PDB file of N, CA and C in Angstrom:
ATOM      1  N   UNK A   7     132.773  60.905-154.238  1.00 62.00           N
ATOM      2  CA  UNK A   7     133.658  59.792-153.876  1.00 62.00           C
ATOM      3  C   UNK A   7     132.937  58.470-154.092  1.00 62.00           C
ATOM      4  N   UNK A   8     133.955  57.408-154.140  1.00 79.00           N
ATOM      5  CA  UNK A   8     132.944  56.373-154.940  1.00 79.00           C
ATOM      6  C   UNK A   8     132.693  55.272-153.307  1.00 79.00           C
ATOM      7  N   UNK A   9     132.286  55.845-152.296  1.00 87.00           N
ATOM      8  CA  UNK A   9     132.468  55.167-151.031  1.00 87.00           C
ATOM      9  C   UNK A   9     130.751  54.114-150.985  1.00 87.00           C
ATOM     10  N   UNK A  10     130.589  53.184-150.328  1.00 90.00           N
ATOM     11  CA  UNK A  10     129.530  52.408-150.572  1.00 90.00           C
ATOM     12  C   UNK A  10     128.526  53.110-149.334  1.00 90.00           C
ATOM     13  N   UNK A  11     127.406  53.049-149.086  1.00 94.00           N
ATOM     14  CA  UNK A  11     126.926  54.187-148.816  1.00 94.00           C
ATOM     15  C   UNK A  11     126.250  53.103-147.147  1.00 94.00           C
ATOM     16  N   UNK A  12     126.440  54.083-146.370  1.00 94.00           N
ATOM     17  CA  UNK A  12     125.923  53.213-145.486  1.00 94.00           C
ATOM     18  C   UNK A  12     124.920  52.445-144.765  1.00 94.00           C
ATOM     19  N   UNK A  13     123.860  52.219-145.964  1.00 96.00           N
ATOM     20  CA  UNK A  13     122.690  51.331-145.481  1.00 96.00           C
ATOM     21  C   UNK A  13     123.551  50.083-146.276  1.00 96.00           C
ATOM     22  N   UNK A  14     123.991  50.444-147.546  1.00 97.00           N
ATOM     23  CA  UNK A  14     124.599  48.777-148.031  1.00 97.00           C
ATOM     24  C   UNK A  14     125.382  48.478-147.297  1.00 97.00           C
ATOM     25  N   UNK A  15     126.547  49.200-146.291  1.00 97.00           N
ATOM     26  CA  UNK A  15     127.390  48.436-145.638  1.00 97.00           C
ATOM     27  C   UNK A  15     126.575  47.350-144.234  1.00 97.00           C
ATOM     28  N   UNK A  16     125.879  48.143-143.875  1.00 97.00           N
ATOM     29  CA  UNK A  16     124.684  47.617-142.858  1.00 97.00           C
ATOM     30  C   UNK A  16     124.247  46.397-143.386  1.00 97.00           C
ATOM     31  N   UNK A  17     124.070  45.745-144.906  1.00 98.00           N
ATOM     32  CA  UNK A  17     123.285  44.914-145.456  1.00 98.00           C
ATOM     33  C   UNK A  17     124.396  44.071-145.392  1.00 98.00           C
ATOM     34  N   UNK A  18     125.959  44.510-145.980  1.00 98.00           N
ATOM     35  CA  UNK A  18     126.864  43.371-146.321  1.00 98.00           C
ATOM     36  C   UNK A  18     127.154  43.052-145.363  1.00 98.00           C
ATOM     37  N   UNK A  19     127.285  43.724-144.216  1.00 98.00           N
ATOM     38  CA  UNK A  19     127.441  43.309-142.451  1.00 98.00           C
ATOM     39  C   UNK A  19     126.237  42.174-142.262  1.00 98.00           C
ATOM     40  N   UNK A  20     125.088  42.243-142.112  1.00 98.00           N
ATOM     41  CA  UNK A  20     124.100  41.283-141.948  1.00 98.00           C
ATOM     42  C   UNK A  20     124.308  40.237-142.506  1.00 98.00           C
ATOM     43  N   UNK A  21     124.646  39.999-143.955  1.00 99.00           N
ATOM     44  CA  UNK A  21     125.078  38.936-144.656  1.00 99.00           C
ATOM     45  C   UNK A  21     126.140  38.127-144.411  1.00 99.00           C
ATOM     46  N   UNK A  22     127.225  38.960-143.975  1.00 99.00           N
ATOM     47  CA  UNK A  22     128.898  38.418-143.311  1.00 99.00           C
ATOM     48  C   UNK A  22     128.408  37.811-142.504  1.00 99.00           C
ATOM     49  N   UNK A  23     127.811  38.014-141.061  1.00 98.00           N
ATOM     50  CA  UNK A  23     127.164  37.542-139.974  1.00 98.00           C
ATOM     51  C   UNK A  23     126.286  36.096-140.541  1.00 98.00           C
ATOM     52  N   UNK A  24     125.660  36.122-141.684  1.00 99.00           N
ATOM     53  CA  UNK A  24     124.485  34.893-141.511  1.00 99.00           C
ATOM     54  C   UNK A  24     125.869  33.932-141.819  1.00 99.00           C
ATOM     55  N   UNK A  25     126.473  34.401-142.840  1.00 99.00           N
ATOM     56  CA  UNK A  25     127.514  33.528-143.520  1.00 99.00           C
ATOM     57  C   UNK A  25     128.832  33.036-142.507  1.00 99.00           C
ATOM     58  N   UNK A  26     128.606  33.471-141.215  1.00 99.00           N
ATOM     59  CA  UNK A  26     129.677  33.360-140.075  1.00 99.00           C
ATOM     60  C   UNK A  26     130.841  33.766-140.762  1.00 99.00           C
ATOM     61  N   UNK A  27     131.149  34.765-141.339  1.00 99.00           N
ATOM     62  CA  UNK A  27     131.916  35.889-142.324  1.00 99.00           C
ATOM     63  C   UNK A  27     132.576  36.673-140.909  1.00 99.00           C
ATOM     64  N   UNK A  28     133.274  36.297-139.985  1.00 99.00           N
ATOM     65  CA  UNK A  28     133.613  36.954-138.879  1.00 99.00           C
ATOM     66  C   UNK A  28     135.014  37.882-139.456  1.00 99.00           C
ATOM     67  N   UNK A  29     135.434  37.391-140.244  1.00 99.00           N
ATOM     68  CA  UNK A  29     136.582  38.551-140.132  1.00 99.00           C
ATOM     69  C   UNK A  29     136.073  39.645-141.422  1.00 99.00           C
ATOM     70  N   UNK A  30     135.207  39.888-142.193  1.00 98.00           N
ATOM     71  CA  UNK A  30     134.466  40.340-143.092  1.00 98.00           C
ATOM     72  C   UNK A  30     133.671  41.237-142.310  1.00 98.00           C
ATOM     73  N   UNK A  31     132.903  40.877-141.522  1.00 98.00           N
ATOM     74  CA  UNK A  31     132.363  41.499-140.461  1.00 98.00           C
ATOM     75  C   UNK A  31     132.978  41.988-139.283  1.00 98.00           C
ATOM     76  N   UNK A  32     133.764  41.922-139.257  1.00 98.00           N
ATOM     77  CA  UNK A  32     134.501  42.702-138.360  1.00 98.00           C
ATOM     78  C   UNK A  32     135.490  43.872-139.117  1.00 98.00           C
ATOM     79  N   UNK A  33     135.908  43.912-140.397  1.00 97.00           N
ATOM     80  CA  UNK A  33     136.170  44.600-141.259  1.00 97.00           C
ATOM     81  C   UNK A  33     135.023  45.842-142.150  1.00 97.00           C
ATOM     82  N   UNK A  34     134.175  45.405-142.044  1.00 97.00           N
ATOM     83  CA  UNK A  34     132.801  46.088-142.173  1.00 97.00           C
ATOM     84  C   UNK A  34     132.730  47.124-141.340  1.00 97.00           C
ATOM     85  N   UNK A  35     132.512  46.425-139.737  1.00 97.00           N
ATOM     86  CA  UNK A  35     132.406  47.266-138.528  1.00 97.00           C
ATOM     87  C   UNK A  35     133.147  48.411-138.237  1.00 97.00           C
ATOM     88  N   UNK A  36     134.515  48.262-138.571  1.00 96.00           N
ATOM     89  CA  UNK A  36     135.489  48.998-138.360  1.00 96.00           C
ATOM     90  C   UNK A  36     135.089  49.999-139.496  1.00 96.00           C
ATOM     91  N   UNK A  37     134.590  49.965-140.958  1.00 95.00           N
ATOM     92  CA  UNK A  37     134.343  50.796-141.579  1.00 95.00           C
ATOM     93  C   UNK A  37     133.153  51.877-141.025  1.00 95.00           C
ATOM     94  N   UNK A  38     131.988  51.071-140.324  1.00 95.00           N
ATOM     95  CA  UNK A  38     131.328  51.756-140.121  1.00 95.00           C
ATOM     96  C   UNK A  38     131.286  53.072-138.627  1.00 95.00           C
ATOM     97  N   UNK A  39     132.253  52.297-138.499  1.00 95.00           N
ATOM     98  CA  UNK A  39     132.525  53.054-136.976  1.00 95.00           C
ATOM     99  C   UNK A  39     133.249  54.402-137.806  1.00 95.00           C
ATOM    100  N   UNK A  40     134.477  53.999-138.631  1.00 93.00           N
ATOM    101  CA  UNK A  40     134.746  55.391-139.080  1.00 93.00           C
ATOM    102  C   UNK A  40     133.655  56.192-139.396  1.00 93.00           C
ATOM    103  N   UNK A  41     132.509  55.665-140.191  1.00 88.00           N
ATOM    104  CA  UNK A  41     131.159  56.747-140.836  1.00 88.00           C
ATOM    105  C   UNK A  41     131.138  57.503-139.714  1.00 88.00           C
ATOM    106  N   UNK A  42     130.749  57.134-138.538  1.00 84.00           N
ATOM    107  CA  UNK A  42     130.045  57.198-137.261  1.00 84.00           C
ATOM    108  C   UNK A  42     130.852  58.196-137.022  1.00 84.00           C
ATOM    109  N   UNK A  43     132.222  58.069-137.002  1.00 78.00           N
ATOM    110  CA  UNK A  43     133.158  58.989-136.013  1.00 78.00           C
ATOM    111  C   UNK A  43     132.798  58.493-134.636  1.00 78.00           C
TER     112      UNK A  43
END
């Protein structure tokens, strides 16, 4: 599957955040929570 793997989502999250990217990062989050289950 062509899914982005989750240390890069961790990175584009950090970046959303410096960039005050709040709804990017909060769209991120929600992805990663699915990984998580």
């Amino acid at each position: 599957s062509g899914q982005v793997p989750v240390e890069e989502l961790s990175k584009m999250l950090s970046q959303a955040l410096e960039k005050e990217d709040y709804e990017k990062a909060a769209k991120i989050r929600d992805e990663l929570n699915k990984r998580n289950g």
